[in-house]
Structure formats: structure tokens, C-alpha cells
Amino acid sequence: MGLKELFGFGGGGGGRKTKVDRLTKRVTNQYAQSPDRYAAMEDLIKLGAETWEKALKLPEGSEERKALETKAEDCYIALLKRFSMVASKTIEDEEEKGWLYRRLTAIGKPMLSPIRRYVVDAEGIAWSLRIVEDVAGEAEEWEILDVLLEAHPPGYERDNRAKRQMLMHLKEIDDPRVRDLLASYLGDPEEDIRFFCTEALIENAEPESLEPLIAHLASGEESLRLRRRILDGFADLGWDLSAHAAAVRQNLDEDHSFDGAKVHRT
């Protein structure tokens, strides 16, 4: 019996489903009984840990070790898929996700590579990014964010949930790169993405955000809600806008006034 058969990763040929495939189906079955999903998750956690432990006993860099590491990651990716499924019973769904989040966080650094693989195509990534926040160092976190930023640049997406969750995570990071990244999404075709990034820049209240916000206000933004939010932000922050007086005056609405330096709510 080879390693693949021993650890349930295939070897039967003929397109037979592997143990991981079967467990994944159980984990992501929204109509299954909660105890059945828990049992499948436990089996995947155990299988991943056993496979990872086996890999660590082999020479680093060997093909056999790399293969086992990949198979262990496949177990963890199967578990991450549970976060993208909504079970039929809401309370059980949240309890299962909270339980799984704690179990995967406890695994630590070995979760980072499977997360990096998983988030590229995943529809929901919020829970995965919570794990990253808990276990990754700064450089490791940015490696995963760079993968996500490449996968979700400004532009149309049929389902922008992953992009929005990425930006929500990004907003909370204290790093000068965040401001420019958020500003780059002010040109996204989706109004909800533009609005989120506008709010994020205003809430972070960095003076360097003034230029991109003014530029966007003057760009012909069609959303009245978004233009109003920018003006509200200027009023709340009390920024001196005298250098941008023309752009501000051209985009005032009936709810705001401008004294030549600052915007005020009327």
C-alpha cells in the first residue's frame, strides 16, 4: 500500500473519489445533520495532522515530503470550504463555524499555505482572514493579501463578496500602504465597493486621504449617496479645503455649505 492509499488521498484510479473528497462533501452539505458535519470535520483535522506529521519525518525538500505536505493542505482547504457554506439552521451554522475557526487557528502556521491557495477562488474569505490575523506575522499576512489583491483588482466581478471582505480586512491594518490601496478602489465600477472605500478613508482620517477623496468628488461620481458621504466626511473632519475650493463648490448639495475653507452641514 502506498502513501496515497494509506492516508486516503486516492490511488484507486478510474476517477474514484478519495477520502478527502467524501469528507468534503459531508462537511459542505448544508442539509446534513450537524453531528455528521462535526464528525467529518474532526476526521479531516485528524487526517491533515497525521499527514503533516508524516511529512515532517521525511527529508526537507524531498518530493515525497512535498507531496504529503500538499495532501495535508488539501485536508485544511476542505475544512476552509465549510466557511463558504450556509447550513440550513442558522444557529448551528454559526456554532460550527466558530468551532472550526478555533480549531484551525490552533493549528497555527501550517494553515497559512492552504489559506493562500484557498482564498484565490473562494467566494467568502472573512473567516480565513480571521485565522490569518491570529496566526500570521506581518510579512506572512501581506503575502496572502498580495495574492488577494492580484485576484481582486478594481473592476467588475459577478460576486464581489470576497473583494469586499478583503477590503474590510485591509482597512483594519495599520500600515501606510493601506491608504493608497483603498484609494485605488475608488474607481471600482461597483458602487458598494466605492462607498466602502470612501467610508474607510474618512474613518481612518489620514490627511493624505484628502487628495484622492477630492479627486473622486470631482470625477463625476454618479452616486448621490457617495458624494454626500464625502461631503459629510469633510465636514466632520474639518479639513482645510481652500486649495480645492473650485472642486468643492462645483459638487456641493443642498445639505452642505462651504465657507471657502471648510465644508459645513446645513
mmCIF file of C-alpha atoms in Angstrom:
data_model
loop_
_atom_site.group_PDB
_atom_site.id
_atom_site.type_symbol
_atom_site.label_atom_id
_atom_site.label_comp_id
_atom_site.label_asym_id
_atom_site.label_seq_id
_atom_site.Cartn_x
_atom_site.Cartn_y
_atom_site.Cartn_z
ATOM 1 C CA MET A 1 0.000 0.000 0.000
ATOM 2 C CA GLY A 2 1.393 3.384 -0.999
ATOM 3 C CA LEU A 3 1.250 6.668 0.868
ATOM 4 C CA LYS A 4 -1.772 7.876 -1.089
ATOM 5 C CA GLU A 5 -3.804 4.827 -0.194
ATOM 6 C CA LEU A 6 -2.584 4.849 3.412
ATOM 7 C CA PHE A 7 -3.736 8.410 4.028
ATOM 8 C CA GLY A 8 -6.886 8.265 1.956
ATOM 9 C CA PHE A 9 -5.854 10.521 -0.919
ATOM 10 C CA GLY A 10 -6.627 8.264 -3.833
ATOM 11 C CA GLY A 11 -4.700 5.688 -5.746
ATOM 12 C CA GLY A 12 -7.760 3.726 -6.774
ATOM 13 C CA GLY A 13 -7.707 5.029 -10.340
ATOM 14 C CA GLY A 14 -10.695 5.205 -12.597
ATOM 15 C CA GLY A 15 -11.816 8.555 -11.222
ATOM 16 C CA ARG A 16 -12.755 7.155 -7.809
ATOM 17 C CA LYS A 17 -13.430 9.722 -5.129
ATOM 18 C CA THR A 18 -10.842 9.980 -2.386
ATOM 19 C CA LYS A 19 -11.468 10.028 1.339
ATOM 20 C CA VAL A 20 -10.884 13.782 1.337
ATOM 21 C CA ASP A 21 -13.468 14.172 -1.436
ATOM 22 C CA ARG A 22 -16.028 12.204 0.536
ATOM 23 C CA LEU A 23 -15.357 14.113 3.748
ATOM 24 C CA THR A 24 -15.519 17.433 1.907
ATOM 25 C CA LYS A 25 -18.944 16.533 0.584
ATOM 26 C CA ARG A 26 -20.149 15.803 4.109
ATOM 27 C CA VAL A 27 -18.618 18.965 5.558
ATOM 28 C CA THR A 28 -20.240 21.199 2.935
ATOM 29 C CA ASN A 29 -23.673 19.535 2.887
ATOM 30 C CA GLN A 30 -25.972 22.279 4.156
ATOM 31 C CA TYR A 31 -28.827 19.840 4.773
ATOM 32 C CA ALA A 32 -26.815 17.259 6.715
ATOM 33 C CA GLN A 33 -27.232 16.841 10.451
ATOM 34 C CA SER A 34 -24.833 18.992 12.436
ATOM 35 C CA PRO A 35 -23.251 15.977 14.226
ATOM 36 C CA ASP A 36 -22.448 14.472 10.825
ATOM 37 C CA ARG A 37 -20.641 17.633 9.737
ATOM 38 C CA TYR A 38 -18.754 17.805 13.037
ATOM 39 C CA ALA A 39 -17.636 14.191 12.616
ATOM 40 C CA ALA A 40 -16.426 14.868 9.080
ATOM 41 C CA MET A 41 -14.543 17.975 10.219
ATOM 42 C CA GLU A 42 -12.896 16.011 13.021
ATOM 43 C CA ASP A 43 -11.844 13.345 10.524
ATOM 44 C CA LEU A 44 -10.314 15.949 8.204
ATOM 45 C CA ILE A 45 -8.461 17.633 11.067
ATOM 46 C CA LYS A 46 -7.081 14.274 12.184
ATOM 47 C CA LEU A 47 -6.144 13.238 8.653
ATOM 48 C CA GLY A 48 -4.423 16.554 7.990
ATOM 49 C CA ALA A 49 -2.464 16.384 11.252
ATOM 50 C CA GLU A 50 -1.379 12.785 10.682
ATOM 51 C CA THR A 51 -0.288 13.532 7.135
ATOM 52 C CA TRP A 52 1.590 16.650 8.198
ATOM 53 C CA GLU A 53 3.346 14.714 10.962
ATOM 54 C CA LYS A 54 4.345 12.050 8.457
ATOM 55 C CA ALA A 55 5.728 14.719 6.123
ATOM 56 C CA LEU A 56 7.898 16.240 8.852
ATOM 57 C CA LYS A 57 9.730 12.933 9.269
ATOM 58 C CA LEU A 58 10.916 12.996 5.663
ATOM 59 C CA PRO A 59 13.903 14.964 4.293
ATOM 60 C CA GLU A 60 13.021 18.614 3.745
ATOM 61 C CA GLY A 61 12.598 19.401 0.066
ATOM 62 C CA SER A 62 12.129 15.784 -0.966
ATOM 63 C CA GLU A 63 9.395 15.058 -3.485
ATOM 64 C CA GLU A 64 7.746 12.627 -1.102
ATOM 65 C CA ARG A 65 7.600 15.249 1.647
ATOM 66 C CA LYS A 66 6.247 17.900 -0.714
ATOM 67 C CA ALA A 67 3.529 15.512 -1.851
ATOM 68 C CA LEU A 68 2.473 14.795 1.722
ATOM 69 C CA GLU A 69 2.507 18.489 2.643
ATOM 70 C CA THR A 70 0.218 19.178 -0.305
ATOM 71 C CA LYS A 71 -2.126 16.408 0.777
ATOM 72 C CA ALA A 72 -2.251 17.774 4.320
ATOM 73 C CA GLU A 73 -3.083 21.182 2.879
ATOM 74 C CA ASP A 74 -5.867 19.578 0.850
ATOM 75 C CA CYS A 75 -7.453 18.480 4.133
ATOM 76 C CA TYR A 76 -7.286 22.003 5.520
ATOM 77 C CA ILE A 77 -8.650 23.512 2.298
ATOM 78 C CA ALA A 78 -11.578 21.098 2.533
ATOM 79 C CA LEU A 79 -12.244 22.443 6.019
ATOM 80 C CA LEU A 80 -11.997 26.058 4.868
ATOM 81 C CA LYS A 81 -14.779 25.346 2.380
ATOM 82 C CA ARG A 82 -17.139 24.948 5.337
ATOM 83 C CA PHE A 83 -16.941 28.702 5.891
ATOM 84 C CA SER A 84 -18.413 29.372 2.437
ATOM 85 C CA MET A 85 -21.434 27.149 3.024
ATOM 86 C CA VAL A 86 -24.503 28.326 4.943
ATOM 87 C CA ALA A 87 -26.219 25.489 6.786
ATOM 88 C CA SER A 88 -29.989 25.281 6.796
ATOM 89 C CA LYS A 89 -30.156 26.005 10.546
ATOM 90 C CA THR A 90 -28.670 29.418 11.323
ATOM 91 C CA ILE A 91 -27.705 28.810 14.957
ATOM 92 C CA GLU A 92 -25.949 25.555 14.139
ATOM 93 C CA ASP A 93 -24.209 27.217 11.209
ATOM 94 C CA GLU A 94 -22.651 29.924 13.377
ATOM 95 C CA GLU A 95 -21.721 27.479 16.126
ATOM 96 C CA GLU A 96 -19.989 25.162 13.664
ATOM 97 C CA LYS A 97 -18.073 27.999 12.047
ATOM 98 C CA GLY A 98 -16.962 29.352 15.404
ATOM 99 C CA TRP A 99 -15.830 25.897 16.479
ATOM 100 C CA LEU A 100 -13.945 25.333 13.223
ATOM 101 C CA TYR A 101 -12.318 28.769 13.396
ATOM 102 C CA ARG A 102 -10.928 27.948 16.836
ATOM 103 C CA ARG A 103 -9.706 24.524 15.761
ATOM 104 C CA LEU A 104 -7.970 25.814 12.640
ATOM 105 C CA THR A 105 -6.433 28.754 14.485
ATOM 106 C CA ALA A 106 -4.956 26.277 16.964
ATOM 107 C CA ILE A 107 -3.154 24.535 14.086
ATOM 108 C CA GLY A 108 -1.126 27.716 13.607
ATOM 109 C CA LYS A 109 1.392 28.363 10.839
ATOM 110 C CA PRO A 110 0.591 25.227 8.803
ATOM 111 C CA MET A 111 -2.747 26.895 7.976
ATOM 112 C CA LEU A 112 -1.169 29.770 6.047
ATOM 113 C CA SER A 113 -0.223 27.924 2.873
ATOM 114 C CA PRO A 114 -3.638 26.254 2.440
ATOM 115 C CA ILE A 115 -5.332 29.590 3.120
ATOM 116 C CA ARG A 116 -3.159 31.224 0.469
ATOM 117 C CA ARG A 117 -4.271 28.543 -2.001
ATOM 118 C CA TYR A 118 -7.915 28.653 -0.955
ATOM 119 C CA VAL A 119 -8.684 32.375 -0.931
ATOM 120 C CA VAL A 120 -7.775 32.950 -4.585
ATOM 121 C CA ASP A 121 -11.037 31.455 -5.842
ATOM 122 C CA ALA A 122 -13.180 31.376 -2.698
ATOM 123 C CA GLU A 123 -16.457 33.292 -2.610
ATOM 124 C CA GLY A 124 -16.201 34.013 1.114
ATOM 125 C CA ILE A 125 -12.885 34.686 2.844
ATOM 126 C CA ALA A 126 -13.742 36.544 6.064
ATOM 127 C CA TRP A 127 -13.195 33.567 8.385
ATOM 128 C CA SER A 128 -9.971 32.622 6.601
ATOM 129 C CA LEU A 129 -8.646 36.143 7.069
ATOM 130 C CA ARG A 130 -9.523 35.997 10.760
ATOM 131 C CA ILE A 131 -7.267 32.962 11.038
ATOM 132 C CA VAL A 132 -4.531 34.819 9.156
ATOM 133 C CA GLU A 133 -4.865 37.748 11.544
ATOM 134 C CA ASP A 134 -4.412 35.402 14.501
ATOM 135 C CA VAL A 135 -1.505 33.251 13.315
ATOM 136 C CA ALA A 136 0.450 35.164 10.649
ATOM 137 C CA GLY A 137 3.310 37.576 11.070
ATOM 138 C CA GLU A 138 3.222 40.879 9.208
ATOM 139 C CA ALA A 139 5.158 39.639 6.176
ATOM 140 C CA GLU A 140 3.108 36.436 6.005
ATOM 141 C CA GLU A 141 -0.147 38.379 6.165
ATOM 142 C CA TRP A 142 0.932 40.676 3.341
ATOM 143 C CA GLU A 143 1.922 37.690 1.200
ATOM 144 C CA ILE A 144 -1.668 36.477 1.400
ATOM 145 C CA LEU A 145 -3.075 39.970 0.883
ATOM 146 C CA ASP A 146 -0.904 40.424 -2.206
ATOM 147 C CA VAL A 147 -2.379 37.218 -3.630
ATOM 148 C CA LEU A 148 -5.872 38.530 -2.923
ATOM 149 C CA LEU A 149 -5.186 41.983 -4.348
ATOM 150 C CA GLU A 150 -3.992 40.369 -7.557
ATOM 151 C CA ALA A 151 -7.087 38.151 -7.674
ATOM 152 C CA HIS A 152 -9.489 41.026 -6.947
ATOM 153 C CA PRO A 153 -8.239 44.235 -8.575
ATOM 154 C CA PRO A 154 -10.572 47.179 -9.160
ATOM 155 C CA GLY A 155 -13.033 46.001 -11.774
ATOM 156 C CA TYR A 156 -16.338 44.238 -12.254
ATOM 157 C CA GLU A 157 -16.938 40.919 -10.508
ATOM 158 C CA ARG A 158 -20.163 38.965 -10.709
ATOM 159 C CA ASP A 159 -19.937 38.318 -6.968
ATOM 160 C CA ASN A 160 -17.815 40.857 -5.106
ATOM 161 C CA ARG A 161 -18.142 39.359 -1.620
ATOM 162 C CA ALA A 162 -14.523 38.228 -1.487
ATOM 163 C CA LYS A 163 -13.306 41.621 -2.697
ATOM 164 C CA ARG A 164 -15.375 43.409 -0.074
ATOM 165 C CA GLN A 165 -14.188 41.087 2.702
ATOM 166 C CA MET A 166 -10.599 41.609 1.583
ATOM 167 C CA LEU A 167 -11.039 45.381 1.775
ATOM 168 C CA MET A 168 -12.718 45.137 5.182
ATOM 169 C CA HIS A 169 -9.711 43.222 6.468
ATOM 170 C CA LEU A 170 -7.300 45.621 4.815
ATOM 171 C CA LYS A 171 -8.975 48.652 6.395
ATOM 172 C CA GLU A 172 -8.098 47.455 9.896
ATOM 173 C CA ILE A 173 -4.364 47.131 9.215
ATOM 174 C CA ASP A 174 -2.166 49.939 10.495
ATOM 175 C CA ASP A 175 0.149 50.317 7.520
ATOM 176 C CA PRO A 176 0.780 53.271 5.175
ATOM 177 C CA ARG A 177 0.172 51.008 2.176
ATOM 178 C CA VAL A 178 -3.472 50.622 3.140
ATOM 179 C CA ARG A 179 -4.446 54.201 2.296
ATOM 180 C CA ASP A 180 -3.244 54.016 -1.299
ATOM 181 C CA LEU A 181 -4.745 50.576 -1.798
ATOM 182 C CA LEU A 182 -8.156 51.714 -0.576
ATOM 183 C CA ALA A 183 -7.918 54.826 -2.749
ATOM 184 C CA SER A 184 -7.253 52.685 -5.814
ATOM 185 C CA TYR A 185 -10.699 51.098 -5.392
ATOM 186 C CA LEU A 186 -12.492 54.450 -5.557
ATOM 187 C CA GLY A 187 -12.598 53.785 -9.293
ATOM 188 C CA ASP A 188 -14.222 50.365 -8.947
ATOM 189 C CA PRO A 189 -17.363 50.009 -11.093
ATOM 190 C CA GLU A 190 -19.375 48.684 -8.131
ATOM 191 C CA GLU A 191 -20.940 51.473 -6.068
ATOM 192 C CA ASP A 192 -20.863 49.486 -2.830
ATOM 193 C CA ILE A 193 -17.104 48.962 -3.176
ATOM 194 C CA ARG A 194 -16.523 52.659 -3.873
ATOM 195 C CA PHE A 195 -18.724 53.601 -0.931
ATOM 196 C CA PHE A 196 -16.938 51.234 1.443
ATOM 197 C CA CYS A 197 -13.517 52.576 0.478
ATOM 198 C CA THR A 198 -14.747 56.153 0.787
ATOM 199 C CA GLU A 199 -16.006 55.457 4.299
ATOM 200 C CA ALA A 200 -12.802 53.627 5.181
ATOM 201 C CA LEU A 201 -10.629 56.549 4.094
ATOM 202 C CA ILE A 202 -12.807 59.005 6.009
ATOM 203 C CA GLU A 203 -12.923 56.863 9.143
ATOM 204 C CA ASN A 204 -9.159 56.343 9.098
ATOM 205 C CA ALA A 205 -8.924 60.162 8.917
ATOM 206 C CA GLU A 206 -5.444 60.389 7.446
ATOM 207 C CA PRO A 207 -4.777 63.839 5.942
ATOM 208 C CA GLU A 208 -3.110 62.128 2.977
ATOM 209 C CA SER A 209 -6.549 60.783 2.005
ATOM 210 C CA LEU A 210 -7.747 64.281 1.131
ATOM 211 C CA GLU A 211 -6.288 64.265 -2.380
ATOM 212 C CA PRO A 212 -7.911 61.015 -3.581
ATOM 213 C CA LEU A 213 -11.234 61.963 -1.982
ATOM 214 C CA ILE A 214 -11.246 65.387 -3.631
ATOM 215 C CA ALA A 215 -10.251 63.823 -6.931
ATOM 216 C CA HIS A 216 -13.106 61.365 -6.686
ATOM 217 C CA LEU A 217 -15.619 64.041 -5.709
ATOM 218 C CA ALA A 218 -14.612 65.995 -8.810
ATOM 219 C CA SER A 219 -14.547 62.944 -11.084
ATOM 220 C CA GLY A 220 -18.237 62.967 -11.933
ATOM 221 C CA GLU A 221 -19.249 60.291 -9.429
ATOM 222 C CA GLU A 222 -22.858 59.388 -10.224
ATOM 223 C CA SER A 223 -23.858 58.172 -6.765
ATOM 224 C CA LEU A 224 -25.560 60.919 -4.757
ATOM 225 C CA ARG A 225 -25.110 58.815 -1.631
ATOM 226 C CA LEU A 226 -21.375 58.614 -2.180
ATOM 227 C CA ARG A 227 -20.922 62.310 -2.964
ATOM 228 C CA ARG A 228 -22.905 63.160 0.168
ATOM 229 C CA ARG A 229 -20.702 60.830 2.220
ATOM 230 C CA ILE A 230 -17.556 62.586 1.025
ATOM 231 C CA LEU A 231 -19.005 65.985 1.910
ATOM 232 C CA ASP A 232 -20.166 64.692 5.295
ATOM 233 C CA GLY A 233 -16.661 63.393 5.890
ATOM 234 C CA PHE A 234 -15.084 66.716 5.020
ATOM 235 C CA ALA A 235 -17.491 68.464 7.399
ATOM 236 C CA ASP A 236 -16.836 66.023 10.233
ATOM 237 C CA LEU A 237 -13.058 66.086 9.814
ATOM 238 C CA GLY A 238 -12.857 69.855 9.449
ATOM 239 C CA TRP A 239 -10.134 69.685 6.831
ATOM 240 C CA ASP A 240 -8.952 72.908 5.191
ATOM 241 C CA LEU A 241 -10.155 72.647 1.593
ATOM 242 C CA SER A 242 -9.224 76.138 0.442
ATOM 243 C CA ALA A 243 -6.773 74.724 -2.100
ATOM 244 C CA HIS A 244 -9.643 72.749 -3.635
ATOM 245 C CA ALA A 245 -12.355 75.400 -3.422
ATOM 246 C CA ALA A 246 -13.446 75.139 -7.055
ATOM 247 C CA ALA A 247 -13.924 71.374 -6.919
ATOM 248 C CA VAL A 248 -15.852 71.608 -3.645
ATOM 249 C CA ARG A 249 -18.174 74.382 -4.835
ATOM 250 C CA GLN A 250 -18.971 72.530 -8.048
ATOM 251 C CA ASN A 251 -20.069 69.467 -6.090
ATOM 252 C CA LEU A 252 -21.959 70.954 -3.135
ATOM 253 C CA ASP A 253 -25.503 69.800 -2.482
ATOM 254 C CA GLU A 254 -28.375 71.337 -0.549
ATOM 255 C CA ASP A 255 -27.262 69.648 2.676
ATOM 256 C CA HIS A 256 -23.828 71.286 2.773
ATOM 257 C CA SER A 257 -22.269 74.732 2.599
ATOM 258 C CA PHE A 258 -18.701 75.885 2.015
ATOM 259 C CA ASP A 259 -17.075 78.971 3.535
ATOM 260 C CA GLY A 260 -14.053 78.908 1.265
ATOM 261 C CA ALA A 261 -12.038 76.742 3.608
ATOM 262 C CA LYS A 262 -14.297 74.183 5.286
ATOM 263 C CA VAL A 263 -17.443 72.253 4.465
ATOM 264 C CA HIS A 264 -20.363 72.500 6.888
ATOM 265 C CA ARG A 265 -23.616 70.614 7.239
ATOM 266 C CA THR A 266 -26.646 72.858 6.699
#
